Amino acid sequence: MGSGVWSTDVYDAAKKYRRATGKSAFSYSDSGARKVHPSLDPRDAMRESRDSTEHPQSTPIAVLFDVTGSMGHVPRTLQNKLPQLLGLLQRQGYARDPQIMFGAIGDATCDRVPLQVGQFESDNRMDDDLGRMVLEGGGGGQMQESYELAMYFMARHTATDSWDRRGRRGYLFIIGDELAYAGVKRREVAELIGDDLGEDVPIRRMVDELVERWDTYYLLPAGSHYARNSKVLDFWRDLLGQNAVTLDDLDAVCETIALTIGLGEQAIDLEEGLRDLERAGSTATGTVSKALAPLRAGRQAVVSTLPPASTGPAPTSGGVTRL
């Protein structure tokens, strides 16, 4: 639940050990596991991001990714670049006391493991959660996955001090390349999460509930099966506006997440963030600049409409991100 401190030394030591022993960073999945790890099981679960003496101003960050079909390599990319993501958030001061949760999304109509959800962590246990994920690689082949089920979990099965104590939304990034289903199905919720809903929840209503507490982004990376499909992009832009972001390079996902948070926390502007990437030796500056330019334009448009004396956050609804 967010205790401890991330150590790149611990991460590097674990990586060195795996190389020496021939073990995988995703040993649970690569060993043939085909059921959800107990620590990632969403049934009857609540995920919490809490303040502490160690982390008094917790910033909750959730990263959920599609692990079906061509998206199955996303968690491996994230795991390889975790130090870079944490370095930008912490050393560059993009977010105070970041607590990161990883999750995986499949297809509840056909996959054995359609939803996996880790805990919010500040230390190397977030890497452990990645390693426990089943990278099923299935999906139904109908250009839809159960993103709406993950949204339901985030809206109703998370609790954060950032929101409860300070009225500040957390950050949610969904990485995928397909459409969500038309609504949250009560049968799937009962089976996988354990809640008894009176009726299905339409996707639009689910998104409206979600964005009240989560500044939500959909990242559509190049190299995925439907990366260039206009139907997919139009679907997510209809739900999230400029927060539906396209990436020319999957390897830029960690940098994109970090700079999006830095912009949202008003710790940097886009030019400052791109300079930070260059100083860190990143090759992703072009991709990140192109991906986040619409977000910057949207923020500037909102700022221009604020009263001169306003010091609080801009109003938010639907796909308009906070400032």
mmCIF file of C-alpha atoms in Angstrom:
data_model
loop_
_atom_site.group_PDB
_atom_site.id
_atom_site.type_symbol
_atom_site.label_atom_id
_atom_site.label_comp_id
_atom_site.label_asym_id
_atom_site.label_seq_id
_atom_site.Cartn_x
_atom_site.Cartn_y
_atom_site.Cartn_z
ATOM 1 C CA MET A 1 0.000 0.000 0.000
ATOM 2 C CA GLY A 2 2.795 2.401 -0.789
ATOM 3 C CA SER A 3 5.423 1.940 1.910
ATOM 4 C CA GLY A 4 9.150 1.705 1.250
ATOM 5 C CA VAL A 5 11.395 3.434 -1.271
ATOM 6 C CA TRP A 6 12.290 2.390 -4.816
ATOM 7 C CA SER A 7 15.917 1.280 -5.215
ATOM 8 C CA THR A 8 17.523 1.073 -8.637
ATOM 9 C CA ASP A 9 20.345 -0.904 -6.997
ATOM 10 C CA VAL A 10 17.871 -3.569 -5.900
ATOM 11 C CA TYR A 11 16.323 -3.594 -9.382
ATOM 12 C CA ASP A 12 19.754 -3.942 -11.040
ATOM 13 C CA ALA A 13 20.775 -6.723 -8.632
ATOM 14 C CA ALA A 14 17.598 -8.677 -9.445
ATOM 15 C CA LYS A 15 18.188 -8.192 -13.159
ATOM 16 C CA LYS A 16 21.784 -9.383 -12.832
ATOM 17 C CA TYR A 17 20.649 -12.440 -10.865
ATOM 18 C CA ARG A 18 18.098 -13.355 -13.535
ATOM 19 C CA ARG A 19 20.726 -13.103 -16.243
ATOM 20 C CA ALA A 20 23.087 -15.323 -14.284
ATOM 21 C CA THR A 21 20.430 -17.967 -13.608
ATOM 22 C CA GLY A 22 18.551 -17.756 -16.893
ATOM 23 C CA LYS A 23 15.317 -16.807 -15.151
ATOM 24 C CA SER A 24 12.701 -14.530 -16.654
ATOM 25 C CA ALA A 25 11.410 -11.295 -15.136
ATOM 26 C CA PHE A 26 7.974 -12.810 -15.837
ATOM 27 C CA SER A 27 8.701 -16.221 -14.387
ATOM 28 C CA TYR A 28 5.129 -16.825 -13.233
ATOM 29 C CA SER A 29 3.730 -16.510 -16.742
ATOM 30 C CA ASP A 30 6.716 -17.982 -18.536
ATOM 31 C CA SER A 31 6.574 -21.079 -16.310
ATOM 32 C CA GLY A 32 3.151 -21.864 -17.753
ATOM 33 C CA ALA A 33 0.781 -20.283 -15.208
ATOM 34 C CA ARG A 34 -2.740 -19.923 -16.577
ATOM 35 C CA LYS A 35 -4.649 -18.563 -13.591
ATOM 36 C CA VAL A 36 -4.460 -15.243 -11.814
ATOM 37 C CA HIS A 37 -1.785 -14.944 -9.118
ATOM 38 C CA PRO A 38 -3.462 -14.590 -5.697
ATOM 39 C CA SER A 39 -1.861 -11.189 -5.091
ATOM 40 C CA LEU A 40 -3.337 -9.835 -8.359
ATOM 41 C CA ASP A 41 -6.815 -11.332 -8.055
ATOM 42 C CA PRO A 42 -9.478 -8.586 -8.298
ATOM 43 C CA ARG A 43 -12.191 -10.628 -6.595
ATOM 44 C CA ASP A 44 -13.324 -8.992 -3.324
ATOM 45 C CA ALA A 45 -10.243 -6.762 -3.522
ATOM 46 C CA MET A 46 -9.617 -3.103 -2.736
ATOM 47 C CA ARG A 47 -6.450 -1.321 -3.847
ATOM 48 C CA GLU A 48 -5.338 1.613 -1.714
ATOM 49 C CA SER A 49 -2.860 4.479 -2.015
ATOM 50 C CA ARG A 50 -2.330 5.943 1.450
ATOM 51 C CA ASP A 51 -0.288 8.724 3.022
ATOM 52 C CA SER A 52 2.287 7.880 5.667
ATOM 53 C CA THR A 53 5.105 9.528 7.580
ATOM 54 C CA GLU A 54 7.397 8.164 4.869
ATOM 55 C CA HIS A 55 5.160 9.394 2.021
ATOM 56 C CA PRO A 56 2.964 12.223 3.345
ATOM 57 C CA GLN A 57 1.663 13.450 -0.046
ATOM 58 C CA SER A 58 0.979 10.240 -1.958
ATOM 59 C CA THR A 59 0.306 10.533 -5.689
ATOM 60 C CA PRO A 60 -1.548 7.444 -6.976
ATOM 61 C CA ILE A 61 -0.609 6.281 -10.476
ATOM 62 C CA ALA A 62 -2.233 3.259 -12.118
ATOM 63 C CA VAL A 63 -0.915 1.706 -15.339
ATOM 64 C CA LEU A 64 -3.172 -0.959 -16.856
ATOM 65 C CA PHE A 65 -2.262 -2.620 -20.126
ATOM 66 C CA ASP A 66 -3.849 -4.927 -22.618
ATOM 67 C CA VAL A 67 -1.928 -8.228 -22.667
ATOM 68 C CA THR A 68 -3.807 -9.833 -25.560
ATOM 69 C CA GLY A 69 -2.491 -10.465 -29.051
ATOM 70 C CA SER A 70 0.120 -7.995 -30.251
ATOM 71 C CA MET A 71 -0.021 -6.088 -26.944
ATOM 72 C CA GLY A 72 1.483 -8.954 -24.952
ATOM 73 C CA HIS A 73 4.975 -7.448 -25.042
ATOM 74 C CA VAL A 74 3.928 -4.182 -23.337
ATOM 75 C CA PRO A 75 4.621 -5.303 -19.745
ATOM 76 C CA ARG A 76 8.092 -6.506 -20.742
ATOM 77 C CA THR A 77 8.811 -3.050 -22.148
ATOM 78 C CA LEU A 78 7.544 -1.419 -18.959
ATOM 79 C CA GLN A 79 9.602 -3.710 -16.758
ATOM 80 C CA ASN A 80 12.773 -2.908 -18.685
ATOM 81 C CA LYS A 81 12.200 0.834 -18.314
ATOM 82 C CA LEU A 82 10.943 1.024 -14.734
ATOM 83 C CA PRO A 83 14.098 2.790 -13.462
ATOM 84 C CA GLN A 84 13.705 5.501 -16.091
ATOM 85 C CA LEU A 85 10.045 6.039 -15.203
ATOM 86 C CA LEU A 86 10.726 6.212 -11.456
ATOM 87 C CA GLY A 87 13.790 8.381 -12.012
ATOM 88 C CA LEU A 88 11.800 11.017 -13.854
ATOM 89 C CA LEU A 89 8.969 10.992 -11.330
ATOM 90 C CA GLN A 90 11.180 11.104 -8.244
ATOM 91 C CA ARG A 91 14.556 12.649 -9.039
ATOM 92 C CA GLN A 92 13.084 15.283 -11.343
ATOM 93 C CA GLY A 93 10.291 15.996 -8.875
ATOM 94 C CA TYR A 94 7.446 15.456 -11.336
ATOM 95 C CA ALA A 95 5.215 14.019 -8.592
ATOM 96 C CA ARG A 96 5.367 13.956 -4.826
ATOM 97 C CA ASP A 97 5.510 10.481 -3.282
ATOM 98 C CA PRO A 98 4.420 8.518 -6.373
ATOM 99 C CA GLN A 99 2.740 5.190 -5.683
ATOM 100 C CA ILE A 100 2.380 3.001 -8.768
ATOM 101 C CA MET A 101 -0.017 0.150 -9.418
ATOM 102 C CA PHE A 102 0.236 -2.156 -12.445
ATOM 103 C CA GLY A 103 -2.604 -4.179 -13.901
ATOM 104 C CA ALA A 104 -3.373 -6.311 -16.946
ATOM 105 C CA ILE A 105 -6.488 -6.428 -19.124
ATOM 106 C CA GLY A 106 -7.788 -9.286 -21.252
ATOM 107 C CA ASP A 107 -11.133 -10.321 -22.673
ATOM 108 C CA ALA A 108 -13.739 -11.496 -20.147
ATOM 109 C CA THR A 109 -15.718 -13.194 -22.926
ATOM 110 C CA CYS A 110 -13.002 -15.761 -23.665
ATOM 111 C CA ASP A 111 -9.761 -15.344 -21.653
ATOM 112 C CA ARG A 112 -8.913 -17.346 -18.548
ATOM 113 C CA VAL A 113 -7.364 -14.304 -16.852
ATOM 114 C CA PRO A 114 -9.265 -11.218 -18.055
ATOM 115 C CA LEU A 115 -8.287 -8.868 -15.210
ATOM 116 C CA GLN A 116 -5.214 -8.687 -12.970
ATOM 117 C CA VAL A 117 -4.645 -5.825 -10.541
ATOM 118 C CA GLY A 118 -1.582 -5.161 -8.392
ATOM 119 C CA GLN A 119 -1.259 -2.935 -5.348
ATOM 120 C CA PHE A 120 -0.065 0.678 -5.165
ATOM 121 C CA GLU A 121 3.635 0.534 -4.303
ATOM 122 C CA SER A 122 6.448 3.002 -3.739
ATOM 123 C CA ASP A 123 9.249 0.450 -3.692
ATOM 124 C CA ASN A 124 10.455 -2.546 -5.710
ATOM 125 C CA ARG A 125 7.327 -4.543 -4.986
ATOM 126 C CA MET A 126 5.820 -2.920 -8.075
ATOM 127 C CA ASP A 127 8.401 -4.871 -10.090
ATOM 128 C CA ASP A 128 7.311 -8.030 -8.265
ATOM 129 C CA ASP A 129 3.700 -7.387 -9.306
ATOM 130 C CA LEU A 130 4.740 -7.168 -12.954
ATOM 131 C CA GLY A 131 6.546 -10.481 -12.616
ATOM 132 C CA ARG A 132 3.421 -12.202 -11.297
ATOM 133 C CA MET A 133 1.266 -11.319 -14.290
ATOM 134 C CA VAL A 134 -0.048 -13.903 -16.700
ATOM 135 C CA LEU A 135 0.724 -12.697 -20.229
ATOM 136 C CA GLU A 136 -2.050 -14.732 -21.766
ATOM 137 C CA GLY A 137 -1.879 -13.308 -25.276
ATOM 138 C CA GLY A 138 -5.421 -14.402 -26.078
ATOM 139 C CA GLY A 139 -8.309 -12.105 -26.906
ATOM 140 C CA GLY A 140 -11.334 -12.818 -28.992
ATOM 141 C CA GLY A 141 -10.254 -11.372 -32.341
ATOM 142 C CA GLN A 142 -13.238 -9.041 -32.566
ATOM 143 C CA MET A 143 -11.367 -5.767 -31.948
ATOM 144 C CA GLN A 144 -12.759 -5.495 -28.399
ATOM 145 C CA GLU A 145 -11.270 -6.162 -24.979
ATOM 146 C CA SER A 146 -12.646 -5.727 -21.457
ATOM 147 C CA TYR A 147 -11.274 -2.252 -20.739
ATOM 148 C CA GLU A 148 -14.623 -1.304 -19.231
ATOM 149 C CA LEU A 149 -14.210 -4.007 -16.570
ATOM 150 C CA ALA A 150 -10.878 -2.488 -15.541
ATOM 151 C CA MET A 151 -12.533 0.937 -15.438
ATOM 152 C CA TYR A 152 -15.194 -0.437 -13.126
ATOM 153 C CA PHE A 153 -12.560 -1.785 -10.754
ATOM 154 C CA MET A 154 -10.667 1.512 -10.735
ATOM 155 C CA ALA A 155 -13.846 3.504 -10.090
ATOM 156 C CA ARG A 156 -15.303 1.351 -7.326
ATOM 157 C CA HIS A 157 -12.487 -0.719 -5.858
ATOM 158 C CA THR A 158 -9.753 1.837 -5.215
ATOM 159 C CA ALA A 159 -9.302 4.280 -2.345
ATOM 160 C CA THR A 160 -6.713 7.060 -2.242
ATOM 161 C CA ASP A 161 -5.778 9.673 0.331
ATOM 162 C CA SER A 162 -4.980 11.981 -2.556
ATOM 163 C CA TRP A 163 -8.717 12.151 -3.271
ATOM 164 C CA ASP A 164 -10.150 11.568 0.205
ATOM 165 C CA ARG A 165 -7.917 14.105 1.967
ATOM 166 C CA ARG A 166 -6.970 16.599 -0.724
ATOM 167 C CA GLY A 167 -9.599 16.263 -3.436
ATOM 168 C CA ARG A 168 -6.893 15.506 -6.022
ATOM 169 C CA ARG A 169 -7.425 12.889 -8.676
ATOM 170 C CA GLY A 170 -4.968 10.101 -9.306
ATOM 171 C CA TYR A 171 -3.551 9.236 -12.732
ATOM 172 C CA LEU A 172 -4.783 6.267 -14.741
ATOM 173 C CA PHE A 173 -3.102 5.119 -17.949
ATOM 174 C CA ILE A 174 -4.698 2.383 -20.052
ATOM 175 C CA ILE A 175 -2.424 1.034 -22.783
ATOM 176 C CA GLY A 176 -4.211 -0.812 -25.554
ATOM 177 C CA ASP A 177 -5.182 -0.977 -29.217
ATOM 178 C CA GLU A 178 -8.826 -2.052 -29.323
ATOM 179 C CA LEU A 179 -12.345 -0.952 -28.419
ATOM 180 C CA ALA A 180 -14.015 -1.450 -25.066
ATOM 181 C CA TYR A 181 -17.307 -3.305 -24.918
ATOM 182 C CA ALA A 182 -20.514 -1.270 -24.876
ATOM 183 C CA GLY A 183 -20.934 -1.597 -21.133
ATOM 184 C CA VAL A 184 -19.892 -3.248 -17.897
ATOM 185 C CA LYS A 185 -21.731 -6.578 -17.698
ATOM 186 C CA ARG A 186 -23.207 -7.442 -14.313
ATOM 187 C CA ARG A 187 -22.480 -11.163 -14.888
ATOM 188 C CA GLU A 188 -18.774 -10.548 -15.460
ATOM 189 C CA VAL A 189 -18.542 -8.247 -12.445
ATOM 190 C CA ALA A 190 -20.180 -10.873 -10.227
ATOM 191 C CA GLU A 191 -17.884 -13.619 -11.482
ATOM 192 C CA LEU A 192 -14.573 -11.774 -11.500
ATOM 193 C CA ILE A 193 -14.911 -9.018 -8.882
ATOM 194 C CA GLY A 194 -17.701 -10.281 -6.658
ATOM 195 C CA ASP A 195 -20.098 -7.326 -6.767
ATOM 196 C CA ASP A 196 -23.824 -7.797 -7.276
ATOM 197 C CA LEU A 197 -24.963 -5.129 -9.734
ATOM 198 C CA GLY A 198 -28.603 -4.515 -10.412
ATOM 199 C CA GLU A 199 -27.956 -3.885 -14.093
ATOM 200 C CA ASP A 200 -25.249 -3.475 -16.706
ATOM 201 C CA VAL A 201 -23.455 -0.109 -16.722
ATOM 202 C CA PRO A 202 -23.135 1.651 -20.115
ATOM 203 C CA ILE A 203 -19.568 2.570 -21.056
ATOM 204 C CA ARG A 204 -20.294 6.309 -21.142
ATOM 205 C CA ARG A 205 -21.699 6.276 -17.614
ATOM 206 C CA MET A 206 -18.743 4.205 -16.448
ATOM 207 C CA VAL A 207 -16.242 6.686 -17.898
ATOM 208 C CA ASP A 208 -18.083 9.627 -16.311
ATOM 209 C CA GLU A 209 -17.845 7.935 -12.917
ATOM 210 C CA LEU A 210 -14.212 6.988 -13.436
ATOM 211 C CA VAL A 211 -12.899 10.433 -14.373
ATOM 212 C CA GLU A 212 -14.344 11.995 -11.242
ATOM 213 C CA ARG A 213 -11.447 10.462 -9.300
ATOM 214 C CA TRP A 214 -8.966 9.446 -11.990
ATOM 215 C CA ASP A 215 -7.296 11.642 -14.602
ATOM 216 C CA THR A 216 -7.621 8.997 -17.297
ATOM 217 C CA TYR A 217 -5.543 8.482 -20.460
ATOM 218 C CA TYR A 218 -5.663 5.899 -23.212
ATOM 219 C CA LEU A 219 -2.300 5.263 -24.908
ATOM 220 C CA LEU A 220 -2.407 3.682 -28.375
ATOM 221 C CA PRO A 221 1.127 2.594 -29.349
ATOM 222 C CA ALA A 222 2.557 1.870 -32.777
ATOM 223 C CA GLY A 223 3.353 -1.743 -33.531
ATOM 224 C CA SER A 224 0.083 -3.037 -32.140
ATOM 225 C CA HIS A 225 -2.457 -4.717 -34.393
ATOM 226 C CA TYR A 226 -4.963 -1.840 -34.538
ATOM 227 C CA ALA A 227 -2.543 1.046 -34.001
ATOM 228 C CA ARG A 228 -3.525 2.782 -37.225
ATOM 229 C CA ASN A 229 -7.220 1.958 -37.056
ATOM 230 C CA SER A 230 -9.259 5.170 -37.099
ATOM 231 C CA LYS A 231 -12.281 3.428 -35.562
ATOM 232 C CA VAL A 232 -10.296 2.641 -32.410
ATOM 233 C CA LEU A 233 -8.867 6.129 -32.060
ATOM 234 C CA ASP A 234 -12.236 7.776 -32.731
ATOM 235 C CA PHE A 235 -13.864 5.555 -30.101
ATOM 236 C CA TRP A 236 -11.427 6.592 -27.377
ATOM 237 C CA ARG A 237 -11.341 10.244 -28.369
ATOM 238 C CA ASP A 238 -15.118 10.297 -28.149
ATOM 239 C CA LEU A 239 -14.804 9.059 -24.555
ATOM 240 C CA LEU A 240 -11.636 10.856 -23.396
ATOM 241 C CA GLY A 241 -11.032 13.712 -25.820
ATOM 242 C CA GLN A 242 -7.382 14.754 -26.102
ATOM 243 C CA ASN A 243 -6.515 12.213 -23.387
ATOM 244 C CA ALA A 244 -6.570 9.513 -26.068
ATOM 245 C CA VAL A 245 -2.893 9.638 -27.056
ATOM 246 C CA THR A 246 -1.142 7.948 -29.976
ATOM 247 C CA LEU A 247 2.495 6.869 -29.729
ATOM 248 C CA ASP A 248 4.793 6.330 -32.708
ATOM 249 C CA ASP A 249 7.036 4.078 -30.607
ATOM 250 C CA LEU A 250 6.086 1.700 -27.788
ATOM 251 C CA ASP A 251 9.500 2.228 -26.214
ATOM 252 C CA ALA A 252 8.410 5.785 -25.393
ATOM 253 C CA VAL A 253 5.549 4.721 -23.114
ATOM 254 C CA CYS A 254 7.379 5.277 -19.806
ATOM 255 C CA GLU A 255 8.630 8.712 -20.839
ATOM 256 C CA THR A 256 5.138 9.642 -22.047
ATOM 257 C CA ILE A 257 3.591 8.602 -18.730
ATOM 258 C CA ALA A 258 6.212 10.506 -16.721
ATOM 259 C CA LEU A 259 5.871 13.752 -18.682
ATOM 260 C CA THR A 260 2.068 13.544 -18.672
ATOM 261 C CA ILE A 261 2.186 13.392 -14.878
ATOM 262 C CA GLY A 262 4.744 16.193 -14.707
ATOM 263 C CA LEU A 263 2.467 18.358 -16.825
ATOM 264 C CA GLY A 264 -0.583 17.432 -14.773
ATOM 265 C CA GLU A 265 1.212 18.297 -11.526
ATOM 266 C CA GLN A 266 2.410 21.580 -13.061
ATOM 267 C CA ALA A 267 5.967 20.567 -12.203
ATOM 268 C CA ILE A 268 7.174 21.196 -15.774
ATOM 269 C CA ASP A 269 6.051 22.453 -19.127
ATOM 270 C CA LEU A 270 6.509 20.260 -22.185
ATOM 271 C CA GLU A 271 9.775 21.902 -23.274
ATOM 272 C CA GLU A 272 11.304 21.394 -19.821
ATOM 273 C CA GLY A 273 10.259 17.762 -19.832
ATOM 274 C CA LEU A 274 11.753 17.158 -23.265
ATOM 275 C CA ARG A 275 15.031 18.696 -22.084
ATOM 276 C CA ASP A 276 14.979 16.337 -19.105
ATOM 277 C CA LEU A 277 14.617 13.411 -21.486
ATOM 278 C CA GLU A 278 17.550 14.592 -23.568
ATOM 279 C CA ARG A 279 19.727 14.962 -20.469
ATOM 280 C CA ALA A 280 18.750 11.442 -19.421
ATOM 281 C CA GLY A 281 19.902 10.111 -22.796
ATOM 282 C CA SER A 282 16.408 9.164 -23.967
ATOM 283 C CA THR A 283 15.791 8.686 -27.674
ATOM 284 C CA ALA A 284 12.054 9.229 -27.230
ATOM 285 C CA THR A 285 11.883 13.038 -27.313
ATOM 286 C CA GLY A 286 10.388 13.218 -30.818
ATOM 287 C CA THR A 287 7.719 10.631 -30.080
ATOM 288 C CA VAL A 288 6.805 12.182 -26.729
ATOM 289 C CA SER A 289 6.693 15.701 -28.168
ATOM 290 C CA LYS A 290 4.304 14.625 -30.922
ATOM 291 C CA ALA A 291 2.153 12.547 -28.560
ATOM 292 C CA LEU A 292 1.727 15.231 -25.902
ATOM 293 C CA ALA A 293 1.345 18.288 -28.140
ATOM 294 C CA PRO A 294 -2.490 17.913 -28.196
ATOM 295 C CA LEU A 295 -2.533 17.752 -24.377
ATOM 296 C CA ARG A 296 -0.527 20.946 -24.155
ATOM 297 C CA ALA A 297 -2.853 22.649 -26.624
ATOM 298 C CA GLY A 298 -5.864 21.521 -24.614
ATOM 299 C CA ARG A 299 -4.396 22.825 -21.383
ATOM 300 C CA GLN A 300 -3.562 26.175 -22.935
ATOM 301 C CA ALA A 301 -7.114 26.476 -24.239
ATOM 302 C CA VAL A 302 -8.557 25.780 -20.781
ATOM 303 C CA VAL A 303 -6.145 28.156 -19.044
ATOM 304 C CA SER A 304 -7.116 30.948 -21.439
ATOM 305 C CA THR A 305 -10.731 30.675 -20.249
ATOM 306 C CA LEU A 306 -9.965 30.853 -16.515
ATOM 307 C CA PRO A 307 -10.669 34.081 -14.601
ATOM 308 C CA PRO A 308 -7.419 36.000 -13.940
ATOM 309 C CA ALA A 309 -7.679 35.552 -10.167
ATOM 310 C CA SER A 310 -8.298 31.815 -10.286
ATOM 311 C CA THR A 311 -5.662 29.713 -8.536
ATOM 312 C CA GLY A 312 -7.506 26.407 -8.245
ATOM 313 C CA PRO A 313 -7.639 23.554 -10.725
ATOM 314 C CA ALA A 314 -9.688 23.987 -13.857
ATOM 315 C CA PRO A 315 -13.074 22.308 -13.959
ATOM 316 C CA THR A 316 -12.948 18.797 -15.331
ATOM 317 C CA SER A 317 -15.421 16.603 -17.109
ATOM 318 C CA GLY A 318 -15.190 13.693 -19.504
ATOM 319 C CA GLY A 319 -11.932 13.808 -21.445
ATOM 320 C CA VAL A 320 -10.584 17.183 -20.291
ATOM 321 C CA THR A 321 -7.494 16.692 -18.207
ATOM 322 C CA ARG A 322 -6.756 18.605 -15.048
ATOM 323 C CA LEU A 323 -4.127 21.318 -15.096
#
